[in-house]
PDB file of C-alpha atoms in Angstrom:
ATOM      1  CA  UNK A 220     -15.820   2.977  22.964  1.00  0.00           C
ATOM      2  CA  UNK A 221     -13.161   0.800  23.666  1.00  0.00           C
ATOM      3  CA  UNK A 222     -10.312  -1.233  22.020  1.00  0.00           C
ATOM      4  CA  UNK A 223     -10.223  -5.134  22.443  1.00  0.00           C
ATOM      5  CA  UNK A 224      -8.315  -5.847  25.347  1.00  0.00           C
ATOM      6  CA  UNK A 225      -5.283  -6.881  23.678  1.00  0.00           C
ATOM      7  CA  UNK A 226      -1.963  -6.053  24.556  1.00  0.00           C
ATOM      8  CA  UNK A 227      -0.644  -2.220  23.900  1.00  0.00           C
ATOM      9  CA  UNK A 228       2.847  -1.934  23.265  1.00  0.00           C
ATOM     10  CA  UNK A 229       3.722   2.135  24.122  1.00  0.00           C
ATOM     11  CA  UNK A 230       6.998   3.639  23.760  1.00  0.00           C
ATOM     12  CA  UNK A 231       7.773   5.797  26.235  1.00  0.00           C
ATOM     13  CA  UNK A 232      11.058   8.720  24.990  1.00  0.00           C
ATOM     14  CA  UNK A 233      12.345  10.121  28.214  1.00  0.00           C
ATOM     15  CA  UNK A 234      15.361  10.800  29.627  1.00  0.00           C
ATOM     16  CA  UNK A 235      14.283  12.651  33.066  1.00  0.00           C
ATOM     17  CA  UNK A 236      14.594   9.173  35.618  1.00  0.00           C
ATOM     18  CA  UNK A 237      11.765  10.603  37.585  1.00  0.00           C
ATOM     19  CA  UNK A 238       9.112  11.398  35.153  1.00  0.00           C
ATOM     20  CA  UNK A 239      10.338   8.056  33.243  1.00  0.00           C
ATOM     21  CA  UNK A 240       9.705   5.942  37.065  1.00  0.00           C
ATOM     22  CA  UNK A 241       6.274   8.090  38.007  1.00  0.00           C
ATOM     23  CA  UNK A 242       5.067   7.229  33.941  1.00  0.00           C
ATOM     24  CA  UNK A 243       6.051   3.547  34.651  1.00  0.00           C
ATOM     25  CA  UNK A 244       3.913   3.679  37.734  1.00  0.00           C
ATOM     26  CA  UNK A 245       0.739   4.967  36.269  1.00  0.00           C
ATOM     27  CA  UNK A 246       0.712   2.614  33.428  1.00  0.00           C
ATOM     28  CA  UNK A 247       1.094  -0.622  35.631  1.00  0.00           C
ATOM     29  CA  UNK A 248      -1.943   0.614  37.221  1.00  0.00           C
ATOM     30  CA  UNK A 249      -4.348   0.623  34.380  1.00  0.00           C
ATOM     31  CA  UNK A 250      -6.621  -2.043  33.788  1.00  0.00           C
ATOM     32  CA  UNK A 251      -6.021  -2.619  29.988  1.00  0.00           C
ATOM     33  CA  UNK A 252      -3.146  -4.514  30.024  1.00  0.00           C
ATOM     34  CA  UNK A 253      -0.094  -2.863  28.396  1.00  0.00           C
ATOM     35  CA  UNK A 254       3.932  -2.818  27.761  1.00  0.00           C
ATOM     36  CA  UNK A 255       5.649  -0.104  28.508  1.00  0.00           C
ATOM     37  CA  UNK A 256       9.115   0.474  26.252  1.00  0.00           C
ATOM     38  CA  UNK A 257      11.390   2.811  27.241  1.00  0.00           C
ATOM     39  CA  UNK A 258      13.966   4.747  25.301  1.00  0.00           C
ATOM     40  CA  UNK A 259      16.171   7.538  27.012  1.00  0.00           C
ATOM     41  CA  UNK A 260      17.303   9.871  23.642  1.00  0.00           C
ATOM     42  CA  UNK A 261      16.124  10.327  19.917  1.00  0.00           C
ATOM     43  CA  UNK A 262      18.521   7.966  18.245  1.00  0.00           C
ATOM     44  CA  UNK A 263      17.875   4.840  20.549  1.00  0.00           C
ATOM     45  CA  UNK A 264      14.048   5.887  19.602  1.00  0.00           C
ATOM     46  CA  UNK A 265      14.289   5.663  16.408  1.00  0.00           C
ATOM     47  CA  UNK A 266      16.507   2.128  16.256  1.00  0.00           C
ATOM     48  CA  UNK A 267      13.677   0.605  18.491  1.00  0.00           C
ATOM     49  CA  UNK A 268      11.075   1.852  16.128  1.00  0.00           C
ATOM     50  CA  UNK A 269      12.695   0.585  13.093  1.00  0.00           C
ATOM     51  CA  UNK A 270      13.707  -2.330  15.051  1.00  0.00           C
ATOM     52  CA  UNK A 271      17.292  -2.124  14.051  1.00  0.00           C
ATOM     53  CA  UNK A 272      20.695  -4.314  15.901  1.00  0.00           C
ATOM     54  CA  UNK A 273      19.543  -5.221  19.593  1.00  0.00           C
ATOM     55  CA  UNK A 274      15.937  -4.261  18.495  1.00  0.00           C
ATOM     56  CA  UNK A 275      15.525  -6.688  15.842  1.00  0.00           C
ATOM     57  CA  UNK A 276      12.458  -8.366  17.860  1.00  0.00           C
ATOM     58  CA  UNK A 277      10.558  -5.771  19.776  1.00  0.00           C
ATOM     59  CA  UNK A 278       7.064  -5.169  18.910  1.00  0.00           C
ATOM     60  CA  UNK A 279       6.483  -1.795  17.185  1.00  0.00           C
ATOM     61  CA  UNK A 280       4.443   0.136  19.305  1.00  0.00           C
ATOM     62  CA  UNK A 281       1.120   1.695  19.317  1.00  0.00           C
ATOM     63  CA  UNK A 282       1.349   4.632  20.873  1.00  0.00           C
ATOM     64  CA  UNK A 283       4.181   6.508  21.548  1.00  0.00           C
ATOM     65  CA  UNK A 284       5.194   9.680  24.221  1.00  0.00           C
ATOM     66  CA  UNK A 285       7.446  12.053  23.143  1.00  0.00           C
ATOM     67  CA  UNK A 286       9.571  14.570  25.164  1.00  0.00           C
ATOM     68  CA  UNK A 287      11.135  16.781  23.048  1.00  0.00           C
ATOM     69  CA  UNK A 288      14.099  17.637  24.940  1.00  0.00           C
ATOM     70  CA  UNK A 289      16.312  14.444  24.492  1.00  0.00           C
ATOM     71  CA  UNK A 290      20.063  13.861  23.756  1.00  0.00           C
ATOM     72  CA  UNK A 291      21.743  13.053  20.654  1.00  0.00           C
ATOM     73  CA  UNK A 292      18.408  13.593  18.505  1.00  0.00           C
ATOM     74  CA  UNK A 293      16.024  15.998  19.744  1.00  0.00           C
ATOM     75  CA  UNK A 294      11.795  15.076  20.527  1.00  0.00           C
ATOM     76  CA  UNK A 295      11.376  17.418  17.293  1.00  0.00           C
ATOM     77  CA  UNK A 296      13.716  15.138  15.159  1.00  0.00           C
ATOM     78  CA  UNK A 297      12.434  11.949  15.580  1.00  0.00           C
ATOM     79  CA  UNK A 298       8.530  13.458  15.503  1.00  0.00           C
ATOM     80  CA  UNK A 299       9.602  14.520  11.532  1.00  0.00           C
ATOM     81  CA  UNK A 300      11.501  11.313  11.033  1.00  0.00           C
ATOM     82  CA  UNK A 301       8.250   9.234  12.855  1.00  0.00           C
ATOM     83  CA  UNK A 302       5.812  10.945  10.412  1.00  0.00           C
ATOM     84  CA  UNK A 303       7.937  10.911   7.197  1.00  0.00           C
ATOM     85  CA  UNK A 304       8.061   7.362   7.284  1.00  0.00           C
ATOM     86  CA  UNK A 305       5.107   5.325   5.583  1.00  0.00           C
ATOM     87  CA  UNK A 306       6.279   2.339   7.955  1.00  0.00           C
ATOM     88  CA  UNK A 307       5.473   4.537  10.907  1.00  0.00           C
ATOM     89  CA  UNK A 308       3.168   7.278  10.474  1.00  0.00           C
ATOM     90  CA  UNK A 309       0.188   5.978  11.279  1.00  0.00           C
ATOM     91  CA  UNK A 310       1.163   5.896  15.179  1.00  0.00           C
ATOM     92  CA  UNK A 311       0.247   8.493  17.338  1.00  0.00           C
ATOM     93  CA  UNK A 312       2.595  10.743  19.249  1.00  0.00           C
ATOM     94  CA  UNK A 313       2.143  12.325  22.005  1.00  0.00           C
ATOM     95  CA  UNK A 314       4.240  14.949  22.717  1.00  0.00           C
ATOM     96  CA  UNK A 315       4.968  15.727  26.270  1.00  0.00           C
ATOM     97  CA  UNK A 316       7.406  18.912  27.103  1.00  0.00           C
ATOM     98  CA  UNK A 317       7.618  21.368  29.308  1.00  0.00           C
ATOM     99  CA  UNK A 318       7.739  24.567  26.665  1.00  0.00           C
ATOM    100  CA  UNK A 319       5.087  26.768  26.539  1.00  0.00           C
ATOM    101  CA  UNK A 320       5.626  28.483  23.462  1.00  0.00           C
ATOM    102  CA  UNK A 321       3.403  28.406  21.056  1.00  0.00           C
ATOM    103  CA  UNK A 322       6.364  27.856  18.203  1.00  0.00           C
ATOM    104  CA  UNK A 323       7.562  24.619  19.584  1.00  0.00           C
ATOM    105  CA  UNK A 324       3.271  23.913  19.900  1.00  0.00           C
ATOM    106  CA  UNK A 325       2.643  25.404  16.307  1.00  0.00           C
ATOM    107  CA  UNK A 326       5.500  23.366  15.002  1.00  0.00           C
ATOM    108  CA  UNK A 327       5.131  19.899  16.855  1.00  0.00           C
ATOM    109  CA  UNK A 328       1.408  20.125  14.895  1.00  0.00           C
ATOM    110  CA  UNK A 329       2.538  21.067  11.481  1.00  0.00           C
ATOM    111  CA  UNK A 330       4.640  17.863  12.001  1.00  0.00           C
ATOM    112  CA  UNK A 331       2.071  16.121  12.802  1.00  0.00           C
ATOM    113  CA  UNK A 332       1.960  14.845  16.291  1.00  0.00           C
ATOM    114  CA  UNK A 333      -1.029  13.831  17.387  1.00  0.00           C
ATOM    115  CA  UNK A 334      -1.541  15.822  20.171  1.00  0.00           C
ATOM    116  CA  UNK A 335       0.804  18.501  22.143  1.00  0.00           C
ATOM    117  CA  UNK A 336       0.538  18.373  26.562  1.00  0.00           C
ATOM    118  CA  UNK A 337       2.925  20.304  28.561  1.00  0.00           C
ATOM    119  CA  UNK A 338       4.119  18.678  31.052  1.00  0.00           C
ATOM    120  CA  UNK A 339       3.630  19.855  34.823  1.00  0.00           C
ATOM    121  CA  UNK A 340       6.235  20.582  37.077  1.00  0.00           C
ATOM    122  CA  UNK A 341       4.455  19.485  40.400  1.00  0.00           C
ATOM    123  CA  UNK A 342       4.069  15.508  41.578  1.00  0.00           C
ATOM    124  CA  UNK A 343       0.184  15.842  41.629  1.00  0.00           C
ATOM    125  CA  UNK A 344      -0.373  17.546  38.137  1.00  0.00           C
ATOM    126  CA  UNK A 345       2.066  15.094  36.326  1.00  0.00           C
ATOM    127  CA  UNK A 346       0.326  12.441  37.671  1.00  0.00           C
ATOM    128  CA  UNK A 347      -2.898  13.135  36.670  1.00  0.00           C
ATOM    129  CA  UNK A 348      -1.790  14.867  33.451  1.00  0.00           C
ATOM    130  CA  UNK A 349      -0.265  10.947  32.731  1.00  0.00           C
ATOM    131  CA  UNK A 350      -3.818   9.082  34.160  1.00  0.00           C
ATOM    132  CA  UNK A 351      -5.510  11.276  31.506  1.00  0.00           C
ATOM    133  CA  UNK A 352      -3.063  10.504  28.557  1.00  0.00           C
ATOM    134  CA  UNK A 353      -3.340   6.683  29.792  1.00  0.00           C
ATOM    135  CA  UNK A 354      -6.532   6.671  29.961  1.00  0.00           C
ATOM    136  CA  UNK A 355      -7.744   8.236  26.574  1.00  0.00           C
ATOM    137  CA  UNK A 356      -5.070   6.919  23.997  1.00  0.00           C
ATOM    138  CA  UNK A 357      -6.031   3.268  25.926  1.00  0.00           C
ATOM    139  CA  UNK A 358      -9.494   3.360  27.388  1.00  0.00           C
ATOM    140  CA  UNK A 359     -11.497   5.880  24.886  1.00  0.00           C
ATOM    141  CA  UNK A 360      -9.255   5.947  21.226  1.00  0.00           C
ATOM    142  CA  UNK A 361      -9.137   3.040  19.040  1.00  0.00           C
ATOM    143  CA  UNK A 362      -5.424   2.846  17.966  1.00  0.00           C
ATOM    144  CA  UNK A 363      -4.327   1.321  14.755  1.00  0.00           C
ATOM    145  CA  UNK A 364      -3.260  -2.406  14.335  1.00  0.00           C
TER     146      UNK A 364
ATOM    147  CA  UNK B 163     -22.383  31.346  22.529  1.00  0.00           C
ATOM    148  CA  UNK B 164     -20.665  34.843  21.485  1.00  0.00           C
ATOM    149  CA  UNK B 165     -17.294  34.167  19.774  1.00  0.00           C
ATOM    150  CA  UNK B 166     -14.997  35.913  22.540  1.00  0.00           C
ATOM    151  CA  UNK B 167     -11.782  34.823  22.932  1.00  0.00           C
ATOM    152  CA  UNK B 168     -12.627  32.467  25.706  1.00  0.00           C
ATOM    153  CA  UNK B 169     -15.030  30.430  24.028  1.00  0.00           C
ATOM    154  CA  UNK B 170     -13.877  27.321  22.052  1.00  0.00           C
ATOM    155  CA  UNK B 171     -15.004  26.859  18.985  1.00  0.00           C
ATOM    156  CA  UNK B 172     -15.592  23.790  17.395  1.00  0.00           C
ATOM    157  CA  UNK B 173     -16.769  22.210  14.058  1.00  0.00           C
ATOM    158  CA  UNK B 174     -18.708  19.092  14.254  1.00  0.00           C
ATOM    159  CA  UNK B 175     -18.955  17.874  10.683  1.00  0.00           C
ATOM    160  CA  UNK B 176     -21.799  15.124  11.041  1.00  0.00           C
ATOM    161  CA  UNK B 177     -24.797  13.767   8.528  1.00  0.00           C
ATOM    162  CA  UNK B 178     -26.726  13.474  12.327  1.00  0.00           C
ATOM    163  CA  UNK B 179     -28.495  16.413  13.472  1.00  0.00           C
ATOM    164  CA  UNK B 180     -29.344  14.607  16.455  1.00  0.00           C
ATOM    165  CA  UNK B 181     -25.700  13.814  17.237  1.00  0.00           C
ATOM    166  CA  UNK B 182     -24.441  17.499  16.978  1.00  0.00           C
ATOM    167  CA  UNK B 183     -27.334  18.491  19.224  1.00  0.00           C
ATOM    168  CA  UNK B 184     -26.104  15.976  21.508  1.00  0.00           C
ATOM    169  CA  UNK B 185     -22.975  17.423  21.645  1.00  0.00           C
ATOM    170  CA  UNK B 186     -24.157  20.806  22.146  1.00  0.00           C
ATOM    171  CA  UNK B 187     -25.665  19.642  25.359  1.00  0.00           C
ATOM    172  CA  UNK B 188     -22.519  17.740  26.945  1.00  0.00           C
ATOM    173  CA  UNK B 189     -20.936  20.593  26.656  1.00  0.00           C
ATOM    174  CA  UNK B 190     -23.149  23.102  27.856  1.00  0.00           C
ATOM    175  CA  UNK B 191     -22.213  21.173  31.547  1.00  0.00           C
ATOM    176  CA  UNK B 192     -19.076  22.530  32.796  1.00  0.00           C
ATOM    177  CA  UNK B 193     -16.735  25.388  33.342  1.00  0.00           C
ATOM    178  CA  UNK B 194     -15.835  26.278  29.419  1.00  0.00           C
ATOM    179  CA  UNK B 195     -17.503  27.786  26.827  1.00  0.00           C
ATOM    180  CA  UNK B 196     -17.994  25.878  22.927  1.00  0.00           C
ATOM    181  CA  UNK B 197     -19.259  27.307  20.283  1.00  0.00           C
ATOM    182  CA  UNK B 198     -20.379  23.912  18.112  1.00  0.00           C
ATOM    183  CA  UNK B 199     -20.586  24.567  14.667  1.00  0.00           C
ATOM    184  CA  UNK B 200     -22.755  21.903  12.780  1.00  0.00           C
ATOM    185  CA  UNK B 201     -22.298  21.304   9.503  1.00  0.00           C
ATOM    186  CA  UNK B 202     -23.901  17.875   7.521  1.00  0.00           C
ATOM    187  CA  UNK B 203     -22.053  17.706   4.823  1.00  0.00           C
ATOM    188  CA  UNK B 204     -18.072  17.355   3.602  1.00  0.00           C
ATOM    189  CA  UNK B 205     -18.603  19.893   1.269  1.00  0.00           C
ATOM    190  CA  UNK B 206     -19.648  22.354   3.663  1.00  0.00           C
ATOM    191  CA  UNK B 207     -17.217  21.626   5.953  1.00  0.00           C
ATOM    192  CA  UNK B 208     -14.867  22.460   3.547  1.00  0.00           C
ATOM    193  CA  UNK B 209     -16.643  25.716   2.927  1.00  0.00           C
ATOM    194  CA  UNK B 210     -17.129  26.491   6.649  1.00  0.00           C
ATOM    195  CA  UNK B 211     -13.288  25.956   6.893  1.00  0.00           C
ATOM    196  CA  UNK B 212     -12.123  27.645   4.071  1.00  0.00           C
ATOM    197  CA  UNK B 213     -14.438  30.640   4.899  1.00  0.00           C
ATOM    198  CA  UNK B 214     -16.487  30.484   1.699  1.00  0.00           C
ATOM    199  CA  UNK B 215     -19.356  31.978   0.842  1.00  0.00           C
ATOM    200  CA  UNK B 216     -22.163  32.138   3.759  1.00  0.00           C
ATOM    201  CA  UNK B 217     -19.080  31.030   5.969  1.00  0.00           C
ATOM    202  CA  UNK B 218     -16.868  33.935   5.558  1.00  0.00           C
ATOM    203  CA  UNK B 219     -16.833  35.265   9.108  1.00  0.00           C
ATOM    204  CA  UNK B 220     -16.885  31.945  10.444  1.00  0.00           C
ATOM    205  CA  UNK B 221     -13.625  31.451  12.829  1.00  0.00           C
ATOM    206  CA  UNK B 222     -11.439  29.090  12.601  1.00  0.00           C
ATOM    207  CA  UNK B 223     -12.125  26.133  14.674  1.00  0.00           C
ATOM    208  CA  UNK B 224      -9.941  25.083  17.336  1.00  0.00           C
ATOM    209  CA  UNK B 225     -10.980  21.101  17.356  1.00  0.00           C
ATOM    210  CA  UNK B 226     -12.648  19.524  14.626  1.00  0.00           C
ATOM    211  CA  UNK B 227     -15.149  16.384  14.696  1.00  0.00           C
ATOM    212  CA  UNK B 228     -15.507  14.072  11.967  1.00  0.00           C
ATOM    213  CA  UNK B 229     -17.539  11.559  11.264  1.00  0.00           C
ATOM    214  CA  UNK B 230     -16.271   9.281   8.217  1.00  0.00           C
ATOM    215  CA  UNK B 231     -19.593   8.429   6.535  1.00  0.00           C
ATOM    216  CA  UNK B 232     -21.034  12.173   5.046  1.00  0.00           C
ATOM    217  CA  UNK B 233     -23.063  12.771   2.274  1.00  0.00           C
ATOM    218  CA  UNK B 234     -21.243  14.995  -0.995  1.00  0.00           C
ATOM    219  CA  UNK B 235     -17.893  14.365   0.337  1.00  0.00           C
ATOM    220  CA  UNK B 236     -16.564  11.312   2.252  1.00  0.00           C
ATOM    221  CA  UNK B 237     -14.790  11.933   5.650  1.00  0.00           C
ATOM    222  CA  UNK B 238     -11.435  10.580   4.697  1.00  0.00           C
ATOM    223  CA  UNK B 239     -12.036  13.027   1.924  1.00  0.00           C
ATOM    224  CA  UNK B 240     -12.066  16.217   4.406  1.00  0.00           C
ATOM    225  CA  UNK B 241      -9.318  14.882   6.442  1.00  0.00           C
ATOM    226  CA  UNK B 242      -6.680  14.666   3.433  1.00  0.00           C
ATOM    227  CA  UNK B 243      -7.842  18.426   2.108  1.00  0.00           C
ATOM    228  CA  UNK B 244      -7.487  19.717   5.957  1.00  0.00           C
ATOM    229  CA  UNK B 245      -3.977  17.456   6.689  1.00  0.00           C
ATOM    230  CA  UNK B 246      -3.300  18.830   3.176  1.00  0.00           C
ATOM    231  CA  UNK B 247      -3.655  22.311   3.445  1.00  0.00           C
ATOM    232  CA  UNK B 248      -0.918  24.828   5.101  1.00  0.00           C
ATOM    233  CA  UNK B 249      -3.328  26.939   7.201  1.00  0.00           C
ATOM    234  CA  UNK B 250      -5.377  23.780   8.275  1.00  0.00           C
ATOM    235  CA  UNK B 251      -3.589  21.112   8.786  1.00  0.00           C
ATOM    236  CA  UNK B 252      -2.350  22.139  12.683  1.00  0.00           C
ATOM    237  CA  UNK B 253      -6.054  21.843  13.918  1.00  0.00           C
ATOM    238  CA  UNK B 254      -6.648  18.978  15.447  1.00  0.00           C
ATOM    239  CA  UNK B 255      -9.311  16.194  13.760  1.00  0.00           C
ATOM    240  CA  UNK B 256     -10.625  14.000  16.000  1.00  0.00           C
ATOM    241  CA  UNK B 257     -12.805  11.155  13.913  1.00  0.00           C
ATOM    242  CA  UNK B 258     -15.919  10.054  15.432  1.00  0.00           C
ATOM    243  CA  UNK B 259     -17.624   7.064  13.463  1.00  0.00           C
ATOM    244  CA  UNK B 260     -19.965   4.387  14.177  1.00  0.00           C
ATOM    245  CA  UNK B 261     -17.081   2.226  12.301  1.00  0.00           C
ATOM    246  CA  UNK B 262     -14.803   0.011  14.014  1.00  0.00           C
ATOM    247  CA  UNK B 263     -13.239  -1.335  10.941  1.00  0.00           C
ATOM    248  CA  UNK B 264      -9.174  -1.981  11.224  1.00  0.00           C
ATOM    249  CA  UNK B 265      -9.009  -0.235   7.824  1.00  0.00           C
ATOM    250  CA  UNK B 266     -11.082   2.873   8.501  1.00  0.00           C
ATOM    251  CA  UNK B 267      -8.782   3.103  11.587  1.00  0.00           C
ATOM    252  CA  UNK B 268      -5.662   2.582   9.607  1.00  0.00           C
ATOM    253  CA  UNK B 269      -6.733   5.022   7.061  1.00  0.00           C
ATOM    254  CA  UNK B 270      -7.690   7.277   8.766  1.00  0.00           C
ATOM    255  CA  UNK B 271      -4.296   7.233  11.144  1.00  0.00           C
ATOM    256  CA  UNK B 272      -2.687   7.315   7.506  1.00  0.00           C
ATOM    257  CA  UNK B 273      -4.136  10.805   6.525  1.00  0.00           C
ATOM    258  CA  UNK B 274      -3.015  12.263   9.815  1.00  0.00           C
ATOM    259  CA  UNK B 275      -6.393  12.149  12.097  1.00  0.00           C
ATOM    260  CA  UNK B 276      -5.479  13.376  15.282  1.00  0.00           C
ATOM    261  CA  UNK B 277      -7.206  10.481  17.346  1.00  0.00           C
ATOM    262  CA  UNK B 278      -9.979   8.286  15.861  1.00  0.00           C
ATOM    263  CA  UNK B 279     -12.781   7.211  18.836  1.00  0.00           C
ATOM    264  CA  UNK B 280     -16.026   4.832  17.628  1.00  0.00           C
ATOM    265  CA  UNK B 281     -19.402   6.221  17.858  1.00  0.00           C
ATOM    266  CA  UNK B 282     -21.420   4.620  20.363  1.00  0.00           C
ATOM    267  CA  UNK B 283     -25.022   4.077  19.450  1.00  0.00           C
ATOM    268  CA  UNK B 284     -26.131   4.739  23.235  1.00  0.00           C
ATOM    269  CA  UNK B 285     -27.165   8.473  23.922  1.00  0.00           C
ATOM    270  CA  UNK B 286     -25.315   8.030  27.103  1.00  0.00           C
ATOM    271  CA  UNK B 287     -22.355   6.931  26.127  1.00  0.00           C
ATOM    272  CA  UNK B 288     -22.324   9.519  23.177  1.00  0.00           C
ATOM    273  CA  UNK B 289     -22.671  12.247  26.011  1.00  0.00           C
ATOM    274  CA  UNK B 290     -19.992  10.430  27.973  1.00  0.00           C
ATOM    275  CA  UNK B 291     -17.844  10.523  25.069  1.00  0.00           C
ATOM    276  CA  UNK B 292     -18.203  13.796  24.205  1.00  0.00           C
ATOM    277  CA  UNK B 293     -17.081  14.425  27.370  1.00  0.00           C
ATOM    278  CA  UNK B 294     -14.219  12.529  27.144  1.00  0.00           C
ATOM    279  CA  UNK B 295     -13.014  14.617  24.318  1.00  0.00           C
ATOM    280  CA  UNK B 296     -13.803  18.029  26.026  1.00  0.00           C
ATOM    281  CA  UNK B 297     -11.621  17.062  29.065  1.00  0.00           C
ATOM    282  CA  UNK B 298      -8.634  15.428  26.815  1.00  0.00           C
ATOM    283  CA  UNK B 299      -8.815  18.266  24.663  1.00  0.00           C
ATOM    284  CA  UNK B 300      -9.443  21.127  26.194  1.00  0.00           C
ATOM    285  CA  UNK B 301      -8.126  20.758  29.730  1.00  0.00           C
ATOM    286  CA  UNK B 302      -4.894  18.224  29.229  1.00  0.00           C
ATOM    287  CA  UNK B 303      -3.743  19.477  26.023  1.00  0.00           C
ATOM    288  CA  UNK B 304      -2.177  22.429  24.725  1.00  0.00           C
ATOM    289  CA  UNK B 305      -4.033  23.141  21.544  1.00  0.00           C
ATOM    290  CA  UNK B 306      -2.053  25.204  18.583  1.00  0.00           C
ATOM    291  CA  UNK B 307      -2.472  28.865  18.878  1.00  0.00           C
ATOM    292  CA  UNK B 308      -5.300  29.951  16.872  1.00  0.00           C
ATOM    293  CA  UNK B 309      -5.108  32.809  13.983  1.00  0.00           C
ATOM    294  CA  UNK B 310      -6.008  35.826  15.182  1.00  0.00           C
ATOM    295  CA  UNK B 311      -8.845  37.040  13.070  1.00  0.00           C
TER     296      UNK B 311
END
């Protein structure tokens, strides 16, 4: 039921600096040991996940959070681009937003992300809306090498 | 286990018996209501999903289980067709397989699996991770809107 404890590499895609400090917080705390990446819009994303000019030497990651509301390239942009790509298909996104509508939900699946969580407005909610996200995709899901 | 709106359905597509019964029981505990379909074969599945023959007022499921391993047709198999086909491929396929093989991992991230967990052999730890799934699922995520049929 559980992954080797190896290092995870995540990429976190958020440009909000309090849900992007409260994430950090909640993934230092978890007992599989993990790396937390951070990119704050769509097109410094994607050059980390292709590991293009300053990213020539990060690790791609193994599990990356989307918000879809980003600057310069939108959450739903790089999601297409993400699973278009043979390179980089195989990782699973999480999509974190705070739309309800069930277009932006119907459409994030037909692209392909992995799994769709709105994102709470209140402190206590998005905390333990990111414990449970931390905890499955590292504790319970075996992620691809 | 009527098919009102409020209760979940899900297809559990497993050559097990005793693992879909399983299932049924972890989530009879707790505050939702599932409707498990079982089906043992890929083929079935298939048919279950594509409403076919003895399945054609069977709803469309709002999580499916896989296991990789099935008898007629493979569980990679399934996953392509559903990932594969316009009206399917938005439900989400959670694989659950006794394998902890890199490739069947990789593979099965490949054809789009929503999330890919290893069987347990343990009854316990089946139920717990059934129950996992249940509370990712159905109480973190928002699941895609389901056709209205």
């Amino acid at each position: 039921m559980k992954n080797d404890r190896k290092n995870r590499n995540i990429l976190l895609v958020e440009d909000k600096p309090a849900a992007l400090r409260l994430t950090q917080e909640v993934f230092r705390e978890n007992k599989m040991p993990n790396n937390l990446y951070v990119a704050r819009d769509g097109v410094e994303a994607m050059a980390f996940l292709r590991q293009k000019g300053e990213y020539a030497d990060v690790p791609r990651p193994d599990l990356i959070l989307l918000d879809l509301n980003l600057p310069k390239k939108d959450g739903r942009e790089v999601l297409a681009e993400v699973k278009s790509d043979d390179e980089l298909k195989r990782i699973p996104v999480v999509v974190l937003s705070v739309s309800e509508s069930e277009e932006d939900i119907l459409q994030c699946y037909n692209r392909q992300a992995n799994c769709y969580i709105t994102k709470p407005v209140h402190l206590p909610e998005f905390m333990k809306v990111i414990k449970s996200i931390e905890n499955f995709w590292l504790n319970i899901v075996m992620l691809p090498e | 286990m009527k098919n009102d709106k409020n209760t979940r359905q899900i297809l559990f597509v497993d050559d097990n018996p005793g693992d879909i019964n399983l299932a049924v029981e972890a989530l009879k505990v707790g505050r939702l209501k599932y409707n498990v379909h079982g089906v043992e074969d890929g083929e079935q599945a298939m048919t279950f999903l594509r409403r076919e023959g003895e399945y054609a007022g069977a709803p469309h499921p709002d999580l499916i289980l896989l296991d990789l391993n099935l008898p007629k047709k493979d569980g990679c198999q399934v996953l392509a067709e559903i990932k594969a086909d316009a009206n399917l491929k938005r439900i989400p396929v959670v694989m659950l397989t006794v394998s902890k093989a890199e490739e069947d991992i990789l593979k099965s991230y490949n054809l789009r699996a929503n999330c890919y967990i290893t069987k347990p052999f343990d009854i316990e730890q089946i139920f717990k991770v059934v129950k996992s799934i249940e509370d990712f699922w159905f109480t973190i995520v928002k699941l895609p809107p389901n056709g209205v049929e």
